[in-house]
PDB file of C-alpha atoms and ligand atoms in Angstrom:
ATOM      1  CA  MET A  19      55.893 111.641 -69.023  1.00 97.00           C
ATOM      2  CA  PRO A  20      56.997 114.456 -66.775  1.00 98.00           C
ATOM      3  CA  ALA A  21      55.173 117.735 -66.246  1.00 98.00           C
ATOM      4  CA  ALA A  22      56.351 121.179 -65.263  1.00 98.00           C
ATOM      5  CA  PHE A  23      55.562 124.630 -64.105  1.00 98.00           C
ATOM      6  CA  ILE A  24      57.672 127.439 -65.480  1.00 98.00           C
ATOM      7  CA  GLY A  25      57.900 130.982 -64.236  1.00 98.00           C
ATOM      8  CA  HIS A  26      58.377 132.633 -67.671  1.00 97.00           C
ATOM      9  CA  GLY A  27      58.912 136.400 -66.559  1.00 95.00           C
ATOM     10  CA  ASN A  28      59.947 138.987 -69.148  1.00 94.00           C
ATOM     11  CA  PRO A  29      59.206 137.911 -72.747  1.00 94.00           C
ATOM     12  CA  MET A  30      62.797 139.208 -73.542  1.00 94.00           C
ATOM     13  CA  ASN A  31      63.936 135.784 -71.999  1.00 96.00           C
ATOM     14  CA  ALA A  32      62.997 134.256 -75.387  1.00 97.00           C
ATOM     15  CA  LEU A  33      66.043 136.063 -76.765  1.00 96.00           C
ATOM     16  CA  GLU A  34      68.347 135.792 -73.858  1.00 94.00           C
ATOM     17  CA  THR A  35      70.612 133.210 -72.143  1.00 95.00           C
ATOM     18  CA  ASN A  36      70.540 133.292 -68.271  1.00 96.00           C
ATOM     19  CA  ARG A  37      70.236 130.844 -65.459  1.00 95.00           C
ATOM     20  CA  PHE A  38      66.277 130.628 -65.939  1.00 97.00           C
ATOM     21  CA  THR A  39      66.584 130.066 -69.679  1.00 97.00           C
ATOM     22  CA  ALA A  40      69.334 127.545 -69.096  1.00 97.00           C
ATOM     23  CA  ALA A  41      67.119 125.601 -66.819  1.00 97.00           C
ATOM     24  CA  TRP A  42      64.438 125.531 -69.467  1.00 98.00           C
ATOM     25  CA  THR A  43      66.852 124.152 -71.953  1.00 97.00           C
ATOM     26  CA  ALA A  44      68.109 121.506 -69.531  1.00 97.00           C
ATOM     27  CA  LEU A  45      64.368 120.600 -69.043  1.00 97.00           C
ATOM     28  CA  GLY A  46      63.893 119.990 -72.724  1.00 97.00           C
ATOM     29  CA  ARG A  47      67.000 117.902 -73.007  1.00 96.00           C
ATOM     30  CA  SER A  48      65.984 115.785 -69.954  1.00 96.00           C
ATOM     31  CA  VAL A  49      62.518 114.773 -70.890  1.00 97.00           C
ATOM     32  CA  PRO A  50      61.771 111.741 -73.226  1.00 96.00           C
ATOM     33  CA  ARG A  51      60.542 113.176 -76.495  1.00 97.00           C
ATOM     34  CA  PRO A  52      56.758 113.738 -76.015  1.00 98.00           C
ATOM     35  CA  ARG A  53      54.102 113.065 -78.479  1.00 98.00           C
ATOM     36  CA  ALA A  54      52.667 116.374 -77.810  1.00 98.00           C
ATOM     37  CA  ILE A  55      52.976 119.332 -75.512  1.00 98.00           C
ATOM     38  CA  LEU A  56      49.847 120.712 -73.696  1.00 98.00           C
ATOM     39  CA  VAL A  57      50.503 124.216 -72.362  1.00 98.00           C
ATOM     40  CA  VAL A  58      48.504 126.102 -69.745  1.00 98.00           C
ATOM     41  CA  SER A  59      49.638 129.696 -70.411  1.00 98.00           C
ATOM     42  CA  ALA A  60      48.726 132.773 -68.258  1.00 98.00           C
ATOM     43  CA  HIS A  61      48.245 134.704 -71.476  1.00 97.00           C
ATOM     44  CA  TRP A  62      45.240 132.736 -72.639  1.00 98.00           C
ATOM     45  CA  TYR A  63      42.957 133.918 -69.896  1.00 98.00           C
ATOM     46  CA  ILE A  64      39.389 133.894 -71.271  1.00 98.00           C
ATOM     47  CA  ASN A  65      35.857 133.381 -70.159  1.00 97.00           C
ATOM     48  CA  ALA A  66      35.816 129.625 -71.246  1.00 98.00           C
ATOM     49  CA  THR A  67      37.827 126.322 -70.883  1.00 98.00           C
ATOM     50  CA  ALA A  68      39.014 125.696 -74.435  1.00 98.00           C
ATOM     51  CA  VAL A  69      42.030 124.070 -76.368  1.00 98.00           C
ATOM     52  CA  THR A  70      43.673 125.057 -79.529  1.00 98.00           C
ATOM     53  CA  ALA A  71      42.624 122.740 -82.169  1.00 98.00           C
ATOM     54  CA  MET A  72      44.052 124.094 -85.328  1.00 97.00           C
ATOM     55  CA  PRO A  73      46.722 122.162 -87.342  1.00 97.00           C
ATOM     56  CA  ARG A  74      48.945 125.117 -87.825  1.00 98.00           C
ATOM     57  CA  PRO A  75      48.684 127.361 -84.826  1.00 98.00           C
ATOM     58  CA  ARG A  76      50.102 130.883 -85.319  1.00 98.00           C
ATOM     59  CA  THR A  77      52.747 132.533 -83.112  1.00 98.00           C
ATOM     60  CA  ILE A  78      51.016 135.357 -81.198  1.00 98.00           C
ATOM     61  CA  HIS A  79      53.080 138.408 -80.154  1.00 96.00           C
ATOM     62  CA  ASP A  80      50.696 139.433 -77.321  1.00 90.00           C
ATOM     63  CA  PHE A  81      52.694 142.357 -75.789  1.00 89.00           C
ATOM     64  CA  TYR A  82      53.869 145.920 -76.866  1.00 86.00           C
ATOM     65  CA  GLY A  83      56.791 148.121 -76.156  1.00 86.00           C
ATOM     66  CA  PHE A  84      59.349 145.580 -76.920  1.00 90.00           C
ATOM     67  CA  PRO A  85      62.023 145.535 -79.633  1.00 91.00           C
ATOM     68  CA  PRO A  86      61.208 144.360 -83.146  1.00 93.00           C
ATOM     69  CA  ALA A  87      63.418 141.148 -82.718  1.00 94.00           C
ATOM     70  CA  LEU A  88      60.956 139.867 -80.376  1.00 95.00           C
ATOM     71  CA  PHE A  89      57.942 140.375 -82.690  1.00 95.00           C
ATOM     72  CA  ASP A  90      60.077 138.560 -85.259  1.00 97.00           C
ATOM     73  CA  VAL A  91      60.115 135.293 -83.238  1.00 97.00           C
ATOM     74  CA  GLU A  92      58.226 132.582 -84.809  1.00 98.00           C
ATOM     75  CA  TYR A  93      57.520 129.171 -83.206  1.00 98.00           C
ATOM     76  CA  PRO A  94      56.058 127.113 -86.077  1.00 98.00           C
ATOM     77  CA  ALA A  95      55.258 123.893 -84.102  1.00 98.00           C
ATOM     78  CA  PRO A  96      52.399 122.060 -85.493  1.00 98.00           C
ATOM     79  CA  GLY A  97      49.028 121.619 -83.622  1.00 98.00           C
ATOM     80  CA  LEU A  98      47.447 118.347 -82.922  1.00 98.00           C
ATOM     81  CA  PRO A  99      43.561 118.553 -83.242  1.00 96.00           C
ATOM     82  CA  ASP A 100      43.189 114.973 -82.062  1.00 97.00           C
ATOM     83  CA  LEU A 101      44.604 116.073 -78.757  1.00 97.00           C
ATOM     84  CA  ALA A 102      41.775 118.507 -78.367  1.00 92.00           C
ATOM     85  CA  ALA A 103      39.293 115.453 -78.380  1.00 93.00           C
ATOM     86  CA  GLU A 104      41.451 113.610 -75.845  1.00 97.00           C
ATOM     87  CA  VAL A 105      41.649 116.513 -73.407  1.00 98.00           C
ATOM     88  CA  SER A 106      37.792 116.799 -73.655  1.00 95.00           C
ATOM     89  CA  ASP A 107      37.541 113.123 -72.878  1.00 96.00           C
ATOM     90  CA  VAL A 108      39.806 113.049 -69.882  1.00 97.00           C
ATOM     91  CA  VAL A 109      38.160 115.965 -68.175  1.00 97.00           C
ATOM     92  CA  HIS A 110      34.544 114.846 -68.909  1.00 94.00           C
ATOM     93  CA  PRO A 111      31.944 116.124 -67.902  1.00 95.00           C
ATOM     94  CA  THR A 112      33.821 119.561 -67.738  1.00 95.00           C
ATOM     95  CA  TRP A 113      33.102 121.203 -71.053  1.00 95.00           C
ATOM     96  CA  VAL A 114      36.174 122.151 -73.299  1.00 97.00           C
ATOM     97  CA  GLY A 115      35.701 124.166 -76.309  1.00 97.00           C
ATOM     98  CA  ALA A 116      37.716 123.514 -79.461  1.00 97.00           C
ATOM     99  CA  ASP A 117      39.340 126.715 -80.685  1.00 98.00           C
ATOM    100  CA  VAL A 118      40.049 126.512 -84.525  1.00 97.00           C
ATOM    101  CA  ASP A 119      40.597 130.066 -85.380  1.00 95.00           C
ATOM    102  CA  SER A 120      41.180 132.577 -82.342  1.00 95.00           C
ATOM    103  CA  TRP A 121      44.233 131.562 -80.407  1.00 98.00           C
ATOM    104  CA  GLY A 122      47.569 129.959 -81.312  1.00 98.00           C
ATOM    105  CA  ILE A 123      50.826 129.943 -79.518  1.00 98.00           C
ATOM    106  CA  ASP A 124      51.268 132.925 -77.083  1.00 98.00           C
ATOM    107  CA  HIS A 125      54.476 134.222 -75.529  1.00 97.00           C
ATOM    108  CA  GLY A 126      53.912 132.486 -72.214  1.00 98.00           C
ATOM    109  CA  THR A 127      54.306 129.314 -74.329  1.00 98.00           C
ATOM    110  CA  TRP A 128      56.908 130.229 -76.921  1.00 98.00           C
ATOM    111  CA  SER A 129      59.220 132.207 -74.795  1.00 98.00           C
ATOM    112  CA  VAL A 130      59.869 129.029 -72.864  1.00 98.00           C
ATOM    113  CA  LEU A 131      59.623 126.404 -75.627  1.00 98.00           C
ATOM    114  CA  VAL A 132      62.090 128.232 -77.896  1.00 98.00           C
ATOM    115  CA  HIS A 133      64.703 127.303 -75.236  1.00 98.00           C
ATOM    116  CA  ALA A 134      63.279 123.846 -74.219  1.00 98.00           C
ATOM    117  CA  PHE A 135      62.437 122.629 -77.683  1.00 98.00           C
ATOM    118  CA  PRO A 136      64.077 124.884 -80.113  1.00 98.00           C
ATOM    119  CA  ASP A 137      63.295 122.970 -83.255  1.00 98.00           C
ATOM    120  CA  ALA A 138      59.570 123.447 -82.771  1.00 98.00           C
ATOM    121  CA  SER A 139      58.924 119.939 -84.238  1.00 98.00           C
ATOM    122  CA  ILE A 140      56.657 118.641 -81.467  1.00 98.00           C
ATOM    123  CA  PRO A 141      52.911 119.419 -81.710  1.00 98.00           C
ATOM    124  CA  VAL A 142      51.748 122.175 -79.264  1.00 98.00           C
ATOM    125  CA  VAL A 143      48.284 122.538 -78.014  1.00 98.00           C
ATOM    126  CA  GLN A 144      47.221 125.327 -75.598  1.00 98.00           C
ATOM    127  CA  LEU A 145      44.591 124.990 -72.841  1.00 98.00           C
ATOM    128  CA  SER A 146      43.006 128.211 -71.830  1.00 98.00           C
ATOM    129  CA  ILE A 147      42.502 129.413 -68.341  1.00 98.00           C
ATOM    130  CA  ASN A 148      38.781 130.026 -67.557  1.00 98.00           C
ATOM    131  CA  ALA A 149      38.698 133.221 -65.748  1.00 98.00           C
ATOM    132  CA  ASP A 150      35.209 132.659 -64.508  1.00 98.00           C
ATOM    133  CA  LYS A 151      36.171 129.750 -62.369  1.00 98.00           C
ATOM    134  CA  PRO A 152      37.488 129.635 -58.704  1.00 98.00           C
ATOM    135  CA  LEU A 153      41.035 128.338 -57.892  1.00 98.00           C
ATOM    136  CA  ASP A 154      39.865 124.999 -56.865  1.00 98.00           C
ATOM    137  CA  TYR A 155      38.351 124.415 -60.337  1.00 98.00           C
ATOM    138  CA  HIS A 156      41.943 124.718 -61.929  1.00 98.00           C
ATOM    139  CA  LEU A 157      43.593 122.499 -59.305  1.00 98.00           C
ATOM    140  CA  GLU A 158      40.820 119.828 -60.009  1.00 98.00           C
ATOM    141  CA  LEU A 159      41.113 120.177 -63.764  1.00 98.00           C
ATOM    142  CA  GLY A 160      44.867 119.800 -63.418  1.00 98.00           C
ATOM    143  CA  ALA A 161      44.492 116.535 -61.651  1.00 98.00           C
ATOM    144  CA  GLU A 162      41.997 115.345 -64.324  1.00 98.00           C
ATOM    145  CA  LEU A 163      44.615 115.836 -66.911  1.00 98.00           C
ATOM    146  CA  ALA A 164      46.910 113.261 -65.241  1.00 98.00           C
ATOM    147  CA  PRO A 165      46.113 110.395 -67.653  1.00 98.00           C
ATOM    148  CA  LEU A 166      47.607 112.340 -70.533  1.00 98.00           C
ATOM    149  CA  ARG A 167      50.988 111.926 -68.885  1.00 98.00           C
ATOM    150  CA  GLU A 168      50.729 108.231 -69.458  1.00 98.00           C
ATOM    151  CA  ARG A 169      49.980 108.838 -73.196  1.00 98.00           C
ATOM    152  CA  GLY A 170      53.217 110.786 -74.061  1.00 98.00           C
ATOM    153  CA  VAL A 171      51.757 114.209 -73.404  1.00 98.00           C
ATOM    154  CA  LEU A 172      54.240 116.762 -71.709  1.00 98.00           C
ATOM    155  CA  ILE A 173      52.131 119.192 -69.724  1.00 98.00           C
ATOM    156  CA  VAL A 174      53.625 122.496 -69.176  1.00 98.00           C
ATOM    157  CA  ALA A 175      52.170 125.281 -67.077  1.00 99.00           C
ATOM    158  CA  SER A 176      53.626 128.746 -67.638  1.00 98.00           C
ATOM    159  CA  GLY A 177      52.995 131.719 -65.368  1.00 98.00           C
ATOM    160  CA  ASN A 178      54.657 133.292 -62.416  1.00 98.00           C
ATOM    161  CA  VAL A 179      53.733 132.404 -58.692  1.00 98.00           C
ATOM    162  CA  VAL A 180      54.384 136.035 -57.704  1.00 98.00           C
ATOM    163  CA  HIS A 181      53.417 138.580 -60.492  1.00 98.00           C
ATOM    164  CA  ASN A 182      52.714 142.203 -59.573  1.00 96.00           C
ATOM    165  CA  LEU A 183      53.428 144.396 -62.581  1.00 93.00           C
ATOM    166  CA  ARG A 184      52.611 147.554 -60.718  1.00 93.00           C
ATOM    167  CA  ARG A 185      55.266 147.050 -58.096  1.00 93.00           C
ATOM    168  CA  MET A 186      58.017 146.168 -60.634  1.00 92.00           C
ATOM    169  CA  ASP A 187      61.404 147.924 -60.261  1.00 91.00           C
ATOM    170  CA  TRP A 188      63.149 147.229 -63.512  1.00 89.00           C
ATOM    171  CA  LYS A 189      66.506 147.911 -61.731  1.00 90.00           C
ATOM    172  CA  LEU A 190      66.086 144.824 -59.495  1.00 91.00           C
ATOM    173  CA  THR A 191      66.993 142.228 -62.303  1.00 89.00           C
ATOM    174  CA  ASP A 192      67.809 139.426 -59.758  1.00 91.00           C
ATOM    175  CA  ASP A 193      65.976 140.355 -56.611  1.00 94.00           C
ATOM    176  CA  GLY A 194      62.532 140.104 -54.783  1.00 97.00           C
ATOM    177  CA  PHE A 195      60.880 142.229 -52.329  1.00 98.00           C
ATOM    178  CA  ASP A 196      60.356 140.705 -48.858  1.00 98.00           C
ATOM    179  CA  TRP A 197      56.693 140.004 -49.521  1.00 98.00           C
ATOM    180  CA  ALA A 198      57.500 138.353 -52.661  1.00 98.00           C
ATOM    181  CA  GLN A 199      60.020 136.115 -51.028  1.00 98.00           C
ATOM    182  CA  ARG A 200      57.723 135.290 -48.300  1.00 98.00           C
ATOM    183  CA  PHE A 201      54.866 134.230 -50.567  1.00 98.00           C
ATOM    184  CA  ASP A 202      57.093 132.344 -53.058  1.00 98.00           C
ATOM    185  CA  GLU A 203      58.902 130.376 -50.299  1.00 98.00           C
ATOM    186  CA  ASP A 204      55.518 129.438 -48.541  1.00 98.00           C
ATOM    187  CA  ALA A 205      54.170 128.533 -52.093  1.00 98.00           C
ATOM    188  CA  LYS A 206      57.238 126.378 -52.475  1.00 98.00           C
ATOM    189  CA  THR A 207      56.774 124.465 -49.245  1.00 98.00           C
ATOM    190  CA  ARG A 208      53.132 123.921 -50.121  1.00 98.00           C
ATOM    191  CA  MET A 209      54.000 122.557 -53.707  1.00 98.00           C
ATOM    192  CA  LEU A 210      56.701 120.282 -52.368  1.00 97.00           C
ATOM    193  CA  THR A 211      54.772 118.837 -49.342  1.00 97.00           C
ATOM    194  CA  ASP A 212      51.089 119.457 -49.803  1.00 97.00           C
ATOM    195  CA  PRO A 213      50.267 120.385 -53.425  1.00 98.00           C
ATOM    196  CA  THR A 214      46.491 119.548 -52.992  1.00 98.00           C
ATOM    197  CA  GLU A 215      46.330 122.531 -50.647  1.00 98.00           C
ATOM    198  CA  PHE A 216      47.955 124.927 -53.114  1.00 98.00           C
ATOM    199  CA  ALA A 217      44.737 126.903 -53.716  1.00 98.00           C
ATOM    200  CA  THR A 218      44.531 127.734 -49.955  1.00 98.00           C
ATOM    201  CA  LEU A 219      47.434 130.124 -50.551  1.00 98.00           C
ATOM    202  CA  ASP A 220      44.633 132.640 -51.264  1.00 98.00           C
ATOM    203  CA  ALA A 221      44.545 132.949 -47.403  1.00 98.00           C
ATOM    204  CA  HIS A 222      48.190 133.921 -47.168  1.00 98.00           C
ATOM    205  CA  ARG A 223      48.933 137.444 -45.868  1.00 98.00           C
ATOM    206  CA  ASP A 224      50.888 138.478 -48.906  1.00 98.00           C
ATOM    207  CA  PHE A 225      48.397 136.873 -51.561  1.00 98.00           C
ATOM    208  CA  GLY A 226      46.963 140.340 -52.376  1.00 98.00           C
ATOM    209  CA  GLU A 227      50.316 141.818 -53.162  1.00 98.00           C
ATOM    210  CA  ALA A 228      51.804 138.680 -54.748  1.00 98.00           C
ATOM    211  CA  VAL A 229      48.740 137.830 -56.849  1.00 98.00           C
ATOM    212  CA  PRO A 230      46.899 141.076 -57.608  1.00 98.00           C
ATOM    213  CA  THR A 231      45.304 139.230 -60.659  1.00 97.00           C
ATOM    214  CA  PRO A 232      45.122 135.480 -60.755  1.00 98.00           C
ATOM    215  CA  ASP A 233      46.100 134.875 -64.377  1.00 98.00           C
ATOM    216  CA  HIS A 234      49.914 134.072 -63.706  1.00 98.00           C
ATOM    217  CA  PHE A 235      49.258 132.285 -60.357  1.00 98.00           C
ATOM    218  CA  ILE A 236      46.733 129.866 -61.832  1.00 98.00           C
ATOM    219  CA  PRO A 237      49.068 127.788 -64.075  1.00 98.00           C
ATOM    220  CA  ALA A 238      50.883 126.662 -60.917  1.00 98.00           C
ATOM    221  CA  LEU A 239      47.556 125.061 -59.754  1.00 98.00           C
ATOM    222  CA  TYR A 240      47.616 122.758 -62.650  1.00 98.00           C
ATOM    223  CA  LEU A 241      51.043 121.354 -61.710  1.00 98.00           C
ATOM    224  CA  ALA A 242      49.851 121.271 -58.052  1.00 98.00           C
ATOM    225  CA  GLY A 243      46.759 119.287 -59.328  1.00 98.00           C
ATOM    226  CA  LEU A 244      49.052 116.792 -61.283  1.00 98.00           C
ATOM    227  CA  ALA A 245      51.354 116.419 -58.282  1.00 98.00           C
ATOM    228  CA  GLY A 246      48.354 115.730 -55.941  1.00 97.00           C
ATOM    229  CA  ALA A 247      47.346 113.065 -58.460  1.00 97.00           C
ATOM    230  CA  ALA A 248      50.816 111.552 -58.533  1.00 96.00           C
ATOM    231  CA  ASP A 249      53.123 111.803 -55.552  1.00 89.00           C
ATOM    232  CA  ALA A 250      54.177 115.183 -54.102  1.00 85.00           C
ATOM    233  CA  ARG A 251      57.748 113.630 -53.523  1.00 91.00           C
ATOM    234  CA  ASP A 252      58.109 113.627 -57.360  1.00 96.00           C
ATOM    235  CA  VAL A 253      58.058 117.388 -57.418  1.00 97.00           C
ATOM    236  CA  ASP A 254      61.411 119.367 -57.627  1.00 97.00           C
ATOM    237  CA  VAL A 255      62.437 122.873 -58.018  1.00 97.00           C
ATOM    238  CA  LEU A 256      63.998 123.286 -61.537  1.00 97.00           C
ATOM    239  CA  VAL A 257      65.289 126.826 -60.738  1.00 97.00           C
ATOM    240  CA  ASP A 258      64.259 129.541 -58.565  1.00 96.00           C
ATOM    241  CA  GLY A 259      64.704 133.330 -58.079  1.00 97.00           C
ATOM    242  CA  TYR A 260      63.146 136.774 -58.505  1.00 97.00           C
ATOM    243  CA  ALA A 261      62.994 139.502 -61.062  1.00 96.00           C
ATOM    244  CA  TYR A 262      62.182 143.221 -60.821  1.00 94.00           C
ATOM    245  CA  GLY A 263      61.294 142.854 -57.173  1.00 96.00           C
ATOM    246  CA  SER A 264      57.667 141.681 -57.686  1.00 97.00           C
ATOM    247  CA  LEU A 265      58.030 138.567 -59.952  1.00 97.00           C
ATOM    248  CA  SER A 266      59.228 135.211 -58.842  1.00 98.00           C
ATOM    249  CA  MET A 267      60.787 132.976 -61.560  1.00 98.00           C
ATOM    250  CA  THR A 268      60.410 129.636 -59.533  1.00 98.00           C
ATOM    251  CA  ALA A 269      59.921 126.652 -61.808  1.00 98.00           C
ATOM    252  CA  TYR A 270      59.021 123.086 -60.773  1.00 98.00           C
ATOM    253  CA  THR A 271      59.184 119.679 -62.405  1.00 98.00           C
ATOM    254  CA  LEU A 272      57.072 116.691 -61.637  1.00 98.00           C
ATOM    255  CA  GLY A 273      58.577 113.260 -62.325  1.00 97.00           C
ATOM    256  CA  LEU A 274      61.896 114.496 -63.636  1.00 96.00           C
ATOM    257  CA  SER A 275      65.197 115.060 -61.969  1.00 86.00           C
ATOM    258  CA  CYS A 276      66.889 117.524 -64.112  1.00 86.00           C
ATOM    259  CA  PRO A 277      70.545 118.038 -63.767  1.00 82.00           C
ATOM    260  CA  PRO A 278      71.477 121.460 -62.416  1.00 80.00           C
ATOM    261  CA  ALA A 279      71.734 124.115 -65.237  1.00 80.00           C
ATOM    262  CA  THR A 280      74.831 126.039 -65.629  1.00 79.00           C
ATOM    263  CA  GLY A 281      73.504 129.397 -66.872  1.00 82.00           C
ATOM    264  CA  GLU A 282      74.527 132.675 -65.375  1.00 85.00           C
ATOM    265  CA  GLY A 283      72.785 136.069 -64.823  1.00 85.00           C
ATOM    266  CA  GLY A 284      69.394 137.222 -63.829  1.00 85.00           C
ATOM    267  CA  SER A 285      66.490 138.533 -65.867  1.00 86.00           C
ATOM    268  CA  PRO A 286      67.003 140.958 -68.755  1.00 85.00           C
ATOM    269  CA  GLN A 287      67.113 144.746 -68.432  1.00 80.00           C
ATOM    270  CA  PRO A 288      63.994 146.331 -69.799  1.00 72.00           C
ATOM    271  CA  PRO A 289      64.141 147.534 -73.266  1.00 70.00           C
ATOM    272  CA  ALA A 290      64.473 151.215 -73.774  1.00 66.00           C
ATOM    273  CA  GLY A 291      61.214 153.117 -73.778  1.00 63.00           C
ATOM    274  CA  LEU A 292      59.221 150.321 -72.201  1.00 66.00           C
ATOM    275  CA  PRO A 293      56.320 151.767 -70.067  1.00 60.00           C
ATOM    276  CA  PRO A 294      57.104 151.155 -66.326  1.00 56.00           C
ATOM    277  CA  ASP A 295      54.191 149.094 -65.574  1.00 53.00           C
ATOM    278  CA  GLY A 296      52.191 148.995 -68.803  1.00 52.00           C
ATOM    279  CA  SER A 297      53.634 145.901 -70.478  1.00 59.00           C
ATOM    280  CA  ASN A 298      51.529 142.601 -70.586  1.00 66.00           C
ATOM    281  CA  ILE A 299      54.321 140.332 -69.451  1.00 73.00           C
TER     282      ILE A 299
HETATM  283 ZN1   ZN B 274      53.472 136.599 -68.528  1.00 88.64          ZN
END
């Protein structure tokens, strides 16, 4: 089963059609139907390693300042409690908690899956990002998840390699600042040629500006770990580009050649009244 990293950007992408969402749709159409989807989302960033283990995970609207239509989005995919035990097994002795009542399906997950798998019929399980752990922990945990690919589990990591909300310029719907482009391009070279060294991007001169907080960067480490456990030559860029100057929208696949998507247009304009840097995207 393939795996992917998606740069999810603005949650409004859930309601839009543009070249990024077209690529996510193409991804969903190209993969063989998975038994389940395991998602590592930037938006479940907690002080533990955990998986959702409820049979009916709720759709979480973990943002504010966006239009009611976005709060109305539901992604009613079932959970798969058995997968929680499988994840725990494959990463043993790393401890993985089973969350039965706190999280669900957050917008890092559903803003992508509404395009990739719109009928929400495939079970979805989320794996949290343990905020207490160093970058190498996440790279190694990603590699340990590799056996799940042989068992019909599609692993999707969702974040943004470059993600600096304080530097966003909403007018730049399809452009990136020089430092954002430098970092994203060097990250791309690393992912495509030497993914096991992806965590050493923390020494890059633009790391501080590109990754002011690690939550959106870390999901890419899971794909890098999986790529290192497979063959880096199996990594492809699904789509790339920038949003608001300070976000990169680059997405990668592992073990999937996806036909080029035909969507047009960059990221959405901000909704009226959104605070300039206060939204949790
Ligand atoms: Zn986000």
